[in-house]
Amino acid sequence: MTVQKVSFFNSRGLKIVGILDGEGDRCAIISSHFTGFKEVKHYFNLAKTLSDNGICALRFDFSDCIGESEGTCEEMSVTNQTNDIISAIDFLEEKGISKIGIIGHSLGGLVAINAAANDNRIKALVSAAAPAKLEWDTLFKEKEAQWKNDGYITFPSWKRGKIRINYGFYLDLKKLDATKLVQRIKAPILVIHPENDELVSIVNSQGIYENANDPKTFIVIKGSDHMFSKEEHESELIGLTLDWFKKWL
């Protein structure tokens, strides 16, 4: 299968760098987790599996400081990442790809839901371990007082070490509720949650699923942690995603 390093510009004029695996008129966009990037193992393996089965995959770095794309981590937000997804759809359409799906993991799942709620070009959706709203949050909410007081907060990241994110990230996140956004989505949605998720409680995925339109499916991956760290859990995530896109794209 072909593998291309690609680039396009988002609505803010920032260069987005990605990898397009495979070819054809069906393609899945991979929306990475908080501080994630395009080379993360399960995104790499997912892209290869999809492309080996006739569905191309676009994985890219969001417009922040984590990967190769332009942008700063201080200005990271779900809204900016959503706009990056919309620009990725524009890029794929320019290449003649009309059947577009999206899979989002963790915060990337909320980004994917927000994108699908605002762009009906997304024809199929997979949400994996996505947070639904701050009310159910376990990662950001406890930091809110310090975040507001200082105007920023530092977070650890896999690739860049400690990064600085402005309080605007939290205010932006506070406006988003996936249980409401998902009601606007007409695309078929598969909601996946790890049984032993230590970062995002299962109530988030349950709320997303309960408010989603049909067709929809909810699956819990038994024994998995938030990052689908074990090979069998990653393989199950990838297999479920492949089957969903083969059926609906």
PDB file of C-alpha atoms in Angstrom:
ATOM      1  CA  MET A   1       0.000   0.000   0.000  1.00  0.00           C
ATOM      2  CA  THR A   2       1.119   3.538  -0.693  1.00  0.00           C
ATOM      3  CA  VAL A   3       2.247   5.772   2.155  1.00  0.00           C
ATOM      4  CA  GLN A   4       2.482   9.514   1.560  1.00  0.00           C
ATOM      5  CA  LYS A   5       3.636  12.307   3.804  1.00  0.00           C
ATOM      6  CA  VAL A   6       1.132  15.095   3.175  1.00  0.00           C
ATOM      7  CA  SER A   7       0.459  18.632   4.278  1.00  0.00           C
ATOM      8  CA  PHE A   8      -2.410  21.106   4.084  1.00  0.00           C
ATOM      9  CA  PHE A   9      -3.406  24.358   5.760  1.00  0.00           C
ATOM     10  CA  ASN A  10      -6.075  24.865   8.402  1.00  0.00           C
ATOM     11  CA  SER A  11      -8.503  27.791   8.639  1.00  0.00           C
ATOM     12  CA  ARG A  12      -5.974  29.772  10.692  1.00  0.00           C
ATOM     13  CA  GLY A  13      -3.351  29.480   7.945  1.00  0.00           C
ATOM     14  CA  LEU A  14      -1.203  26.974   9.887  1.00  0.00           C
ATOM     15  CA  LYS A  15       0.478  24.091   8.090  1.00  0.00           C
ATOM     16  CA  ILE A  16      -0.789  20.650   9.114  1.00  0.00           C
ATOM     17  CA  VAL A  17       1.517  17.670   8.528  1.00  0.00           C
ATOM     18  CA  GLY A  18       0.164  14.160   8.214  1.00  0.00           C
ATOM     19  CA  ILE A  19       0.549  10.691   6.735  1.00  0.00           C
ATOM     20  CA  LEU A  20      -1.909   9.213   4.251  1.00  0.00           C
ATOM     21  CA  ASP A  21      -1.861   5.424   4.199  1.00  0.00           C
ATOM     22  CA  GLY A  22      -3.482   3.706   1.209  1.00  0.00           C
ATOM     23  CA  GLU A  23      -5.700   5.059  -1.534  1.00  0.00           C
ATOM     24  CA  GLY A  24      -9.232   4.866  -2.911  1.00  0.00           C
ATOM     25  CA  ASP A  25     -12.515   6.716  -2.412  1.00  0.00           C
ATOM     26  CA  ARG A  26     -13.017   5.622   1.221  1.00  0.00           C
ATOM     27  CA  CYS A  27     -10.905   7.165   3.970  1.00  0.00           C
ATOM     28  CA  ALA A  28     -10.852   7.377   7.767  1.00  0.00           C
ATOM     29  CA  ILE A  29      -9.412  10.351   9.636  1.00  0.00           C
ATOM     30  CA  ILE A  30      -7.686   9.453  12.919  1.00  0.00           C
ATOM     31  CA  SER A  31      -8.209  12.037  15.687  1.00  0.00           C
ATOM     32  CA  SER A  32      -5.543  11.541  18.361  1.00  0.00           C
ATOM     33  CA  HIS A  33      -5.782  11.788  22.135  1.00  0.00           C
ATOM     34  CA  PHE A  34      -4.735  14.737  24.329  1.00  0.00           C
ATOM     35  CA  THR A  35      -1.023  15.418  23.580  1.00  0.00           C
ATOM     36  CA  GLY A  36      -1.094  12.612  20.992  1.00  0.00           C
ATOM     37  CA  PHE A  37       0.600  12.563  17.593  1.00  0.00           C
ATOM     38  CA  LYS A  38       0.433  10.681  14.299  1.00  0.00           C
ATOM     39  CA  GLU A  39       3.152   8.100  15.082  1.00  0.00           C
ATOM     40  CA  VAL A  40       1.536   6.683  18.253  1.00  0.00           C
ATOM     41  CA  LYS A  41       1.621   2.890  17.933  1.00  0.00           C
ATOM     42  CA  HIS A  42      -2.091   2.132  17.899  1.00  0.00           C
ATOM     43  CA  TYR A  43      -2.742   4.885  15.340  1.00  0.00           C
ATOM     44  CA  PHE A  44       0.073   3.521  13.143  1.00  0.00           C
ATOM     45  CA  ASN A  45      -1.305  -0.020  13.401  1.00  0.00           C
ATOM     46  CA  LEU A  46      -4.875   1.156  12.833  1.00  0.00           C
ATOM     47  CA  ALA A  47      -3.873   3.060   9.701  1.00  0.00           C
ATOM     48  CA  LYS A  48      -2.006   0.039   8.318  1.00  0.00           C
ATOM     49  CA  THR A  49      -4.934  -2.296   8.982  1.00  0.00           C
ATOM     50  CA  LEU A  50      -7.433   0.046   7.368  1.00  0.00           C
ATOM     51  CA  SER A  51      -5.262   0.612   4.299  1.00  0.00           C
ATOM     52  CA  ASP A  52      -4.593  -3.128   3.937  1.00  0.00           C
ATOM     53  CA  ASN A  53      -8.377  -3.578   3.769  1.00  0.00           C
ATOM     54  CA  GLY A  54      -9.103  -0.961   1.120  1.00  0.00           C
ATOM     55  CA  ILE A  55      -9.816   2.043   3.362  1.00  0.00           C
ATOM     56  CA  CYS A  56      -7.196   4.776   3.328  1.00  0.00           C
ATOM     57  CA  ALA A  57      -6.311   6.467   6.616  1.00  0.00           C
ATOM     58  CA  LEU A  58      -5.194  10.021   7.350  1.00  0.00           C
ATOM     59  CA  ARG A  59      -3.339  10.557  10.630  1.00  0.00           C
ATOM     60  CA  PHE A  60      -1.925  13.984  11.317  1.00  0.00           C
ATOM     61  CA  ASP A  61      -0.552  16.211  14.048  1.00  0.00           C
ATOM     62  CA  PHE A  62      -2.950  18.836  15.371  1.00  0.00           C
ATOM     63  CA  SER A  63      -1.960  22.518  15.169  1.00  0.00           C
ATOM     64  CA  ASP A  64      -0.060  22.628  18.452  1.00  0.00           C
ATOM     65  CA  CYS A  65       3.519  22.000  19.586  1.00  0.00           C
ATOM     66  CA  ILE A  66       3.413  18.195  19.877  1.00  0.00           C
ATOM     67  CA  GLY A  67       4.198  17.000  16.357  1.00  0.00           C
ATOM     68  CA  GLU A  68       5.340  18.447  13.045  1.00  0.00           C
ATOM     69  CA  SER A  69       2.404  20.783  12.393  1.00  0.00           C
ATOM     70  CA  GLU A  70       2.593  24.507  13.008  1.00  0.00           C
ATOM     71  CA  GLY A  71       1.020  25.994  16.126  1.00  0.00           C
ATOM     72  CA  THR A  72       1.617  26.392  19.857  1.00  0.00           C
ATOM     73  CA  CYS A  73       0.516  24.298  22.808  1.00  0.00           C
ATOM     74  CA  GLU A  74      -0.530  27.465  24.673  1.00  0.00           C
ATOM     75  CA  GLU A  75      -3.361  27.857  22.136  1.00  0.00           C
ATOM     76  CA  MET A  76      -4.436  24.207  22.096  1.00  0.00           C
ATOM     77  CA  SER A  77      -8.227  23.718  22.231  1.00  0.00           C
ATOM     78  CA  VAL A  78     -10.906  21.269  21.143  1.00  0.00           C
ATOM     79  CA  THR A  79     -12.331  23.950  18.859  1.00  0.00           C
ATOM     80  CA  ASN A  80      -8.988  24.448  17.100  1.00  0.00           C
ATOM     81  CA  GLN A  81      -8.533  20.701  16.754  1.00  0.00           C
ATOM     82  CA  THR A  82     -12.056  20.404  15.358  1.00  0.00           C
ATOM     83  CA  ASN A  83     -11.211  23.024  12.758  1.00  0.00           C
ATOM     84  CA  ASP A  84      -8.113  20.987  11.863  1.00  0.00           C
ATOM     85  CA  ILE A  85     -10.416  18.004  11.224  1.00  0.00           C
ATOM     86  CA  ILE A  86     -12.640  20.115   8.957  1.00  0.00           C
ATOM     87  CA  SER A  87      -9.554  21.208   7.024  1.00  0.00           C
ATOM     88  CA  ALA A  88      -8.512  17.556   6.728  1.00  0.00           C
ATOM     89  CA  ILE A  89     -11.915  16.753   5.205  1.00  0.00           C
ATOM     90  CA  ASP A  90     -11.419  19.595   2.708  1.00  0.00           C
ATOM     91  CA  PHE A  91      -7.994  18.152   1.852  1.00  0.00           C
ATOM     92  CA  LEU A  92      -9.394  14.651   1.261  1.00  0.00           C
ATOM     93  CA  GLU A  93     -12.240  15.980  -0.872  1.00  0.00           C
ATOM     94  CA  GLU A  94      -9.729  17.847  -3.021  1.00  0.00           C
ATOM     95  CA  LYS A  95      -8.081  14.464  -3.630  1.00  0.00           C
ATOM     96  CA  GLY A  96     -11.415  13.059  -4.841  1.00  0.00           C
ATOM     97  CA  ILE A  97     -12.254  11.126  -1.672  1.00  0.00           C
ATOM     98  CA  SER A  98     -15.962  11.366  -0.934  1.00  0.00           C
ATOM     99  CA  LYS A  99     -16.624   8.631   1.662  1.00  0.00           C
ATOM    100  CA  ILE A 100     -15.041   9.947   4.844  1.00  0.00           C
ATOM    101  CA  GLY A 101     -15.179   8.496   8.337  1.00  0.00           C
ATOM    102  CA  ILE A 102     -13.484   9.486  11.568  1.00  0.00           C
ATOM    103  CA  ILE A 103     -12.232   7.676  14.648  1.00  0.00           C
ATOM    104  CA  GLY A 104     -11.309   9.657  17.727  1.00  0.00           C
ATOM    105  CA  HIS A 105      -9.603   8.365  20.854  1.00  0.00           C
ATOM    106  CA  SER A 106      -9.936  10.015  24.279  1.00  0.00           C
ATOM    107  CA  LEU A 107     -10.054  13.825  23.855  1.00  0.00           C
ATOM    108  CA  GLY A 108      -9.791  13.108  20.129  1.00  0.00           C
ATOM    109  CA  GLY A 109     -13.137  11.356  20.450  1.00  0.00           C
ATOM    110  CA  LEU A 110     -14.754  14.554  21.679  1.00  0.00           C
ATOM    111  CA  VAL A 111     -13.042  16.379  18.795  1.00  0.00           C
ATOM    112  CA  ALA A 112     -14.440  13.795  16.366  1.00  0.00           C
ATOM    113  CA  ILE A 113     -17.963  14.138  17.771  1.00  0.00           C
ATOM    114  CA  ASN A 114     -17.757  17.929  17.606  1.00  0.00           C
ATOM    115  CA  ALA A 115     -16.578  17.717  13.988  1.00  0.00           C
ATOM    116  CA  ALA A 116     -19.338  15.299  12.971  1.00  0.00           C
ATOM    117  CA  ALA A 117     -21.957  17.497  14.669  1.00  0.00           C
ATOM    118  CA  ASN A 118     -20.802  20.435  12.557  1.00  0.00           C
ATOM    119  CA  ASP A 119     -19.953  18.767   9.237  1.00  0.00           C
ATOM    120  CA  ASN A 120     -22.290  16.257   7.597  1.00  0.00           C
ATOM    121  CA  ARG A 121     -19.557  15.121   5.208  1.00  0.00           C
ATOM    122  CA  ILE A 122     -18.510  12.656   7.923  1.00  0.00           C
ATOM    123  CA  LYS A 123     -20.344   9.453   6.969  1.00  0.00           C
ATOM    124  CA  ALA A 124     -19.325   7.131   9.830  1.00  0.00           C
ATOM    125  CA  LEU A 125     -17.939   7.747  13.319  1.00  0.00           C
ATOM    126  CA  VAL A 126     -16.071   5.770  15.984  1.00  0.00           C
ATOM    127  CA  SER A 127     -15.658   7.234  19.478  1.00  0.00           C
ATOM    128  CA  ALA A 128     -13.199   5.430  21.761  1.00  0.00           C
ATOM    129  CA  ALA A 129     -12.886   6.336  25.464  1.00  0.00           C
ATOM    130  CA  ALA A 130     -14.090   9.876  24.782  1.00  0.00           C
ATOM    131  CA  PRO A 131     -14.887  12.378  27.546  1.00  0.00           C
ATOM    132  CA  ALA A 132     -18.416  13.737  27.197  1.00  0.00           C
ATOM    133  CA  LYS A 133     -18.470  16.839  29.405  1.00  0.00           C
ATOM    134  CA  LEU A 134     -16.575  18.496  32.242  1.00  0.00           C
ATOM    135  CA  GLU A 135     -19.206  17.412  34.769  1.00  0.00           C
ATOM    136  CA  TRP A 136     -17.868  13.838  34.402  1.00  0.00           C
ATOM    137  CA  ASP A 137     -14.201  14.785  33.921  1.00  0.00           C
ATOM    138  CA  THR A 138     -11.383  13.266  35.964  1.00  0.00           C
ATOM    139  CA  LEU A 139      -8.356  14.816  34.216  1.00  0.00           C
ATOM    140  CA  PHE A 140      -8.910  18.575  33.885  1.00  0.00           C
ATOM    141  CA  LYS A 141     -11.566  19.671  36.385  1.00  0.00           C
ATOM    142  CA  GLU A 142      -9.424  19.282  39.512  1.00  0.00           C
ATOM    143  CA  LYS A 143      -6.828  21.655  38.028  1.00  0.00           C
ATOM    144  CA  GLU A 144      -9.345  24.419  37.258  1.00  0.00           C
ATOM    145  CA  ALA A 145      -8.597  26.714  40.236  1.00  0.00           C
ATOM    146  CA  GLN A 146      -4.854  26.811  39.614  1.00  0.00           C
ATOM    147  CA  TRP A 147      -5.427  27.062  35.865  1.00  0.00           C
ATOM    148  CA  LYS A 148      -7.679  30.083  36.260  1.00  0.00           C
ATOM    149  CA  ASN A 149      -5.410  31.750  38.810  1.00  0.00           C
ATOM    150  CA  ASP A 150      -2.190  31.390  36.801  1.00  0.00           C
ATOM    151  CA  GLY A 151      -3.726  31.703  33.342  1.00  0.00           C
ATOM    152  CA  TYR A 152      -1.973  28.522  32.233  1.00  0.00           C
ATOM    153  CA  ILE A 153      -0.981  25.105  33.493  1.00  0.00           C
ATOM    154  CA  THR A 154       1.712  22.599  32.575  1.00  0.00           C
ATOM    155  CA  PHE A 155       0.931  19.041  31.508  1.00  0.00           C
ATOM    156  CA  PRO A 156       3.253  16.103  30.794  1.00  0.00           C
ATOM    157  CA  SER A 157       3.313  14.899  27.193  1.00  0.00           C
ATOM    158  CA  TRP A 158       4.719  11.764  25.623  1.00  0.00           C
ATOM    159  CA  LYS A 159       6.749  13.536  22.970  1.00  0.00           C
ATOM    160  CA  ARG A 160       7.615  17.025  24.237  1.00  0.00           C
ATOM    161  CA  GLY A 161       7.886  16.612  27.998  1.00  0.00           C
ATOM    162  CA  LYS A 162       6.111  19.299  30.006  1.00  0.00           C
ATOM    163  CA  ILE A 163       3.973  21.610  27.882  1.00  0.00           C
ATOM    164  CA  ARG A 164       2.127  24.816  28.782  1.00  0.00           C
ATOM    165  CA  ILE A 165      -1.576  25.202  27.949  1.00  0.00           C
ATOM    166  CA  ASN A 166      -3.543  28.400  28.469  1.00  0.00           C
ATOM    167  CA  TYR A 167      -6.738  28.630  30.548  1.00  0.00           C
ATOM    168  CA  GLY A 168      -8.633  29.202  27.305  1.00  0.00           C
ATOM    169  CA  PHE A 169      -8.401  25.426  26.723  1.00  0.00           C
ATOM    170  CA  TYR A 170     -10.506  24.818  29.835  1.00  0.00           C
ATOM    171  CA  LEU A 171     -13.024  27.541  28.980  1.00  0.00           C
ATOM    172  CA  ASP A 172     -13.404  26.092  25.488  1.00  0.00           C
ATOM    173  CA  LEU A 173     -13.854  22.577  26.860  1.00  0.00           C
ATOM    174  CA  LYS A 174     -16.454  23.847  29.325  1.00  0.00           C
ATOM    175  CA  LYS A 175     -18.709  24.903  26.418  1.00  0.00           C
ATOM    176  CA  LEU A 176     -18.784  21.432  24.860  1.00  0.00           C
ATOM    177  CA  ASP A 177     -21.166  18.632  25.800  1.00  0.00           C
ATOM    178  CA  ALA A 178     -20.897  15.505  23.677  1.00  0.00           C
ATOM    179  CA  THR A 179     -24.255  14.212  24.938  1.00  0.00           C
ATOM    180  CA  LYS A 180     -25.862  17.201  23.190  1.00  0.00           C
ATOM    181  CA  LEU A 181     -23.536  17.363  20.195  1.00  0.00           C
ATOM    182  CA  VAL A 182     -24.144  13.716  19.326  1.00  0.00           C
ATOM    183  CA  GLN A 183     -27.879  14.373  18.972  1.00  0.00           C
ATOM    184  CA  ARG A 184     -27.084  16.416  15.843  1.00  0.00           C
ATOM    185  CA  ILE A 185     -25.118  13.619  14.181  1.00  0.00           C
ATOM    186  CA  LYS A 186     -26.837  11.520  11.521  1.00  0.00           C
ATOM    187  CA  ALA A 187     -23.821   9.338  10.725  1.00  0.00           C
ATOM    188  CA  PRO A 188     -23.715   5.812  12.203  1.00  0.00           C
ATOM    189  CA  ILE A 189     -21.715   5.834  15.441  1.00  0.00           C
ATOM    190  CA  LEU A 190     -19.777   3.102  17.226  1.00  0.00           C
ATOM    191  CA  VAL A 191     -19.026   3.943  20.870  1.00  0.00           C
ATOM    192  CA  ILE A 192     -16.160   1.967  22.433  1.00  0.00           C
ATOM    193  CA  HIS A 193     -14.986   2.101  26.037  1.00  0.00           C
ATOM    194  CA  PRO A 194     -12.205   0.248  27.893  1.00  0.00           C
ATOM    195  CA  GLU A 195     -13.507  -1.696  30.888  1.00  0.00           C
ATOM    196  CA  ASN A 196     -10.660  -0.564  33.162  1.00  0.00           C
ATOM    197  CA  ASP A 197     -10.305   3.003  31.945  1.00  0.00           C
ATOM    198  CA  GLU A 198      -8.363   4.919  34.590  1.00  0.00           C
ATOM    199  CA  LEU A 199      -8.746   8.359  32.985  1.00  0.00           C
ATOM    200  CA  VAL A 200     -12.242   8.588  31.478  1.00  0.00           C
ATOM    201  CA  SER A 201     -15.103   6.963  33.374  1.00  0.00           C
ATOM    202  CA  ILE A 202     -17.527   4.785  31.448  1.00  0.00           C
ATOM    203  CA  VAL A 203     -20.424   7.142  32.226  1.00  0.00           C
ATOM    204  CA  ASN A 204     -19.010   9.374  29.474  1.00  0.00           C
ATOM    205  CA  SER A 205     -19.403   6.755  26.734  1.00  0.00           C
ATOM    206  CA  GLN A 206     -22.749   5.661  28.139  1.00  0.00           C
ATOM    207  CA  GLY A 207     -24.009   9.242  27.935  1.00  0.00           C
ATOM    208  CA  ILE A 208     -22.761   9.598  24.365  1.00  0.00           C
ATOM    209  CA  TYR A 209     -24.368   6.334  23.284  1.00  0.00           C
ATOM    210  CA  GLU A 210     -27.707   6.978  24.997  1.00  0.00           C
ATOM    211  CA  ASN A 211     -28.081  10.327  23.250  1.00  0.00           C
ATOM    212  CA  ALA A 212     -26.856   9.206  19.820  1.00  0.00           C
ATOM    213  CA  ASN A 213     -29.167   8.585  16.879  1.00  0.00           C
ATOM    214  CA  ASP A 214     -29.515   5.193  15.234  1.00  0.00           C
ATOM    215  CA  PRO A 215     -27.702   3.353  13.846  1.00  0.00           C
ATOM    216  CA  LYS A 216     -25.445   3.047  16.864  1.00  0.00           C
ATOM    217  CA  THR A 217     -23.539   0.383  18.800  1.00  0.00           C
ATOM    218  CA  PHE A 218     -21.875   0.394  22.232  1.00  0.00           C
ATOM    219  CA  ILE A 219     -19.052  -2.035  23.027  1.00  0.00           C
ATOM    220  CA  VAL A 220     -16.910  -2.370  26.158  1.00  0.00           C
ATOM    221  CA  ILE A 221     -13.455  -3.875  25.628  1.00  0.00           C
ATOM    222  CA  LYS A 222     -12.998  -6.207  28.583  1.00  0.00           C
ATOM    223  CA  GLY A 223      -9.846  -5.745  30.651  1.00  0.00           C
ATOM    224  CA  SER A 224      -8.522  -2.802  28.627  1.00  0.00           C
ATOM    225  CA  ASP A 225      -6.965   0.344  30.045  1.00  0.00           C
ATOM    226  CA  HIS A 226      -7.467   3.814  28.604  1.00  0.00           C
ATOM    227  CA  MET A 227      -4.630   3.499  26.064  1.00  0.00           C
ATOM    228  CA  PHE A 228      -5.515  -0.035  24.903  1.00  0.00           C
ATOM    229  CA  SER A 229      -1.961  -0.874  25.969  1.00  0.00           C
ATOM    230  CA  LYS A 230      -2.103  -4.661  25.661  1.00  0.00           C
ATOM    231  CA  GLU A 231      -1.838  -6.097  22.167  1.00  0.00           C
ATOM    232  CA  GLU A 232      -5.130  -7.996  22.390  1.00  0.00           C
ATOM    233  CA  HIS A 233      -7.021  -4.847  23.421  1.00  0.00           C
ATOM    234  CA  GLU A 234      -5.446  -2.764  20.671  1.00  0.00           C
ATOM    235  CA  SER A 235      -6.289  -5.499  18.162  1.00  0.00           C
ATOM    236  CA  GLU A 236      -9.905  -5.553  19.311  1.00  0.00           C
ATOM    237  CA  LEU A 237     -10.162  -1.753  18.993  1.00  0.00           C
ATOM    238  CA  ILE A 238      -8.700  -1.904  15.485  1.00  0.00           C
ATOM    239  CA  GLY A 239     -10.894  -4.821  14.414  1.00  0.00           C
ATOM    240  CA  LEU A 240     -14.090  -3.174  15.625  1.00  0.00           C
ATOM    241  CA  THR A 241     -13.157   0.078  13.872  1.00  0.00           C
ATOM    242  CA  LEU A 242     -12.329  -1.698  10.612  1.00  0.00           C
ATOM    243  CA  ASP A 243     -15.633  -3.594  10.645  1.00  0.00           C
ATOM    244  CA  TRP A 244     -17.571  -0.389  11.305  1.00  0.00           C
ATOM    245  CA  PHE A 245     -16.011   1.489   8.426  1.00  0.00           C
ATOM    246  CA  LYS A 246     -16.293  -1.499   6.072  1.00  0.00           C
ATOM    247  CA  LYS A 247     -20.016  -1.568   6.833  1.00  0.00           C
ATOM    248  CA  TRP A 248     -20.820   2.146   6.735  1.00  0.00           C
ATOM    249  CA  LEU A 249     -18.318   3.847   4.400  1.00  0.00           C
TER     250      LEU A 249
END
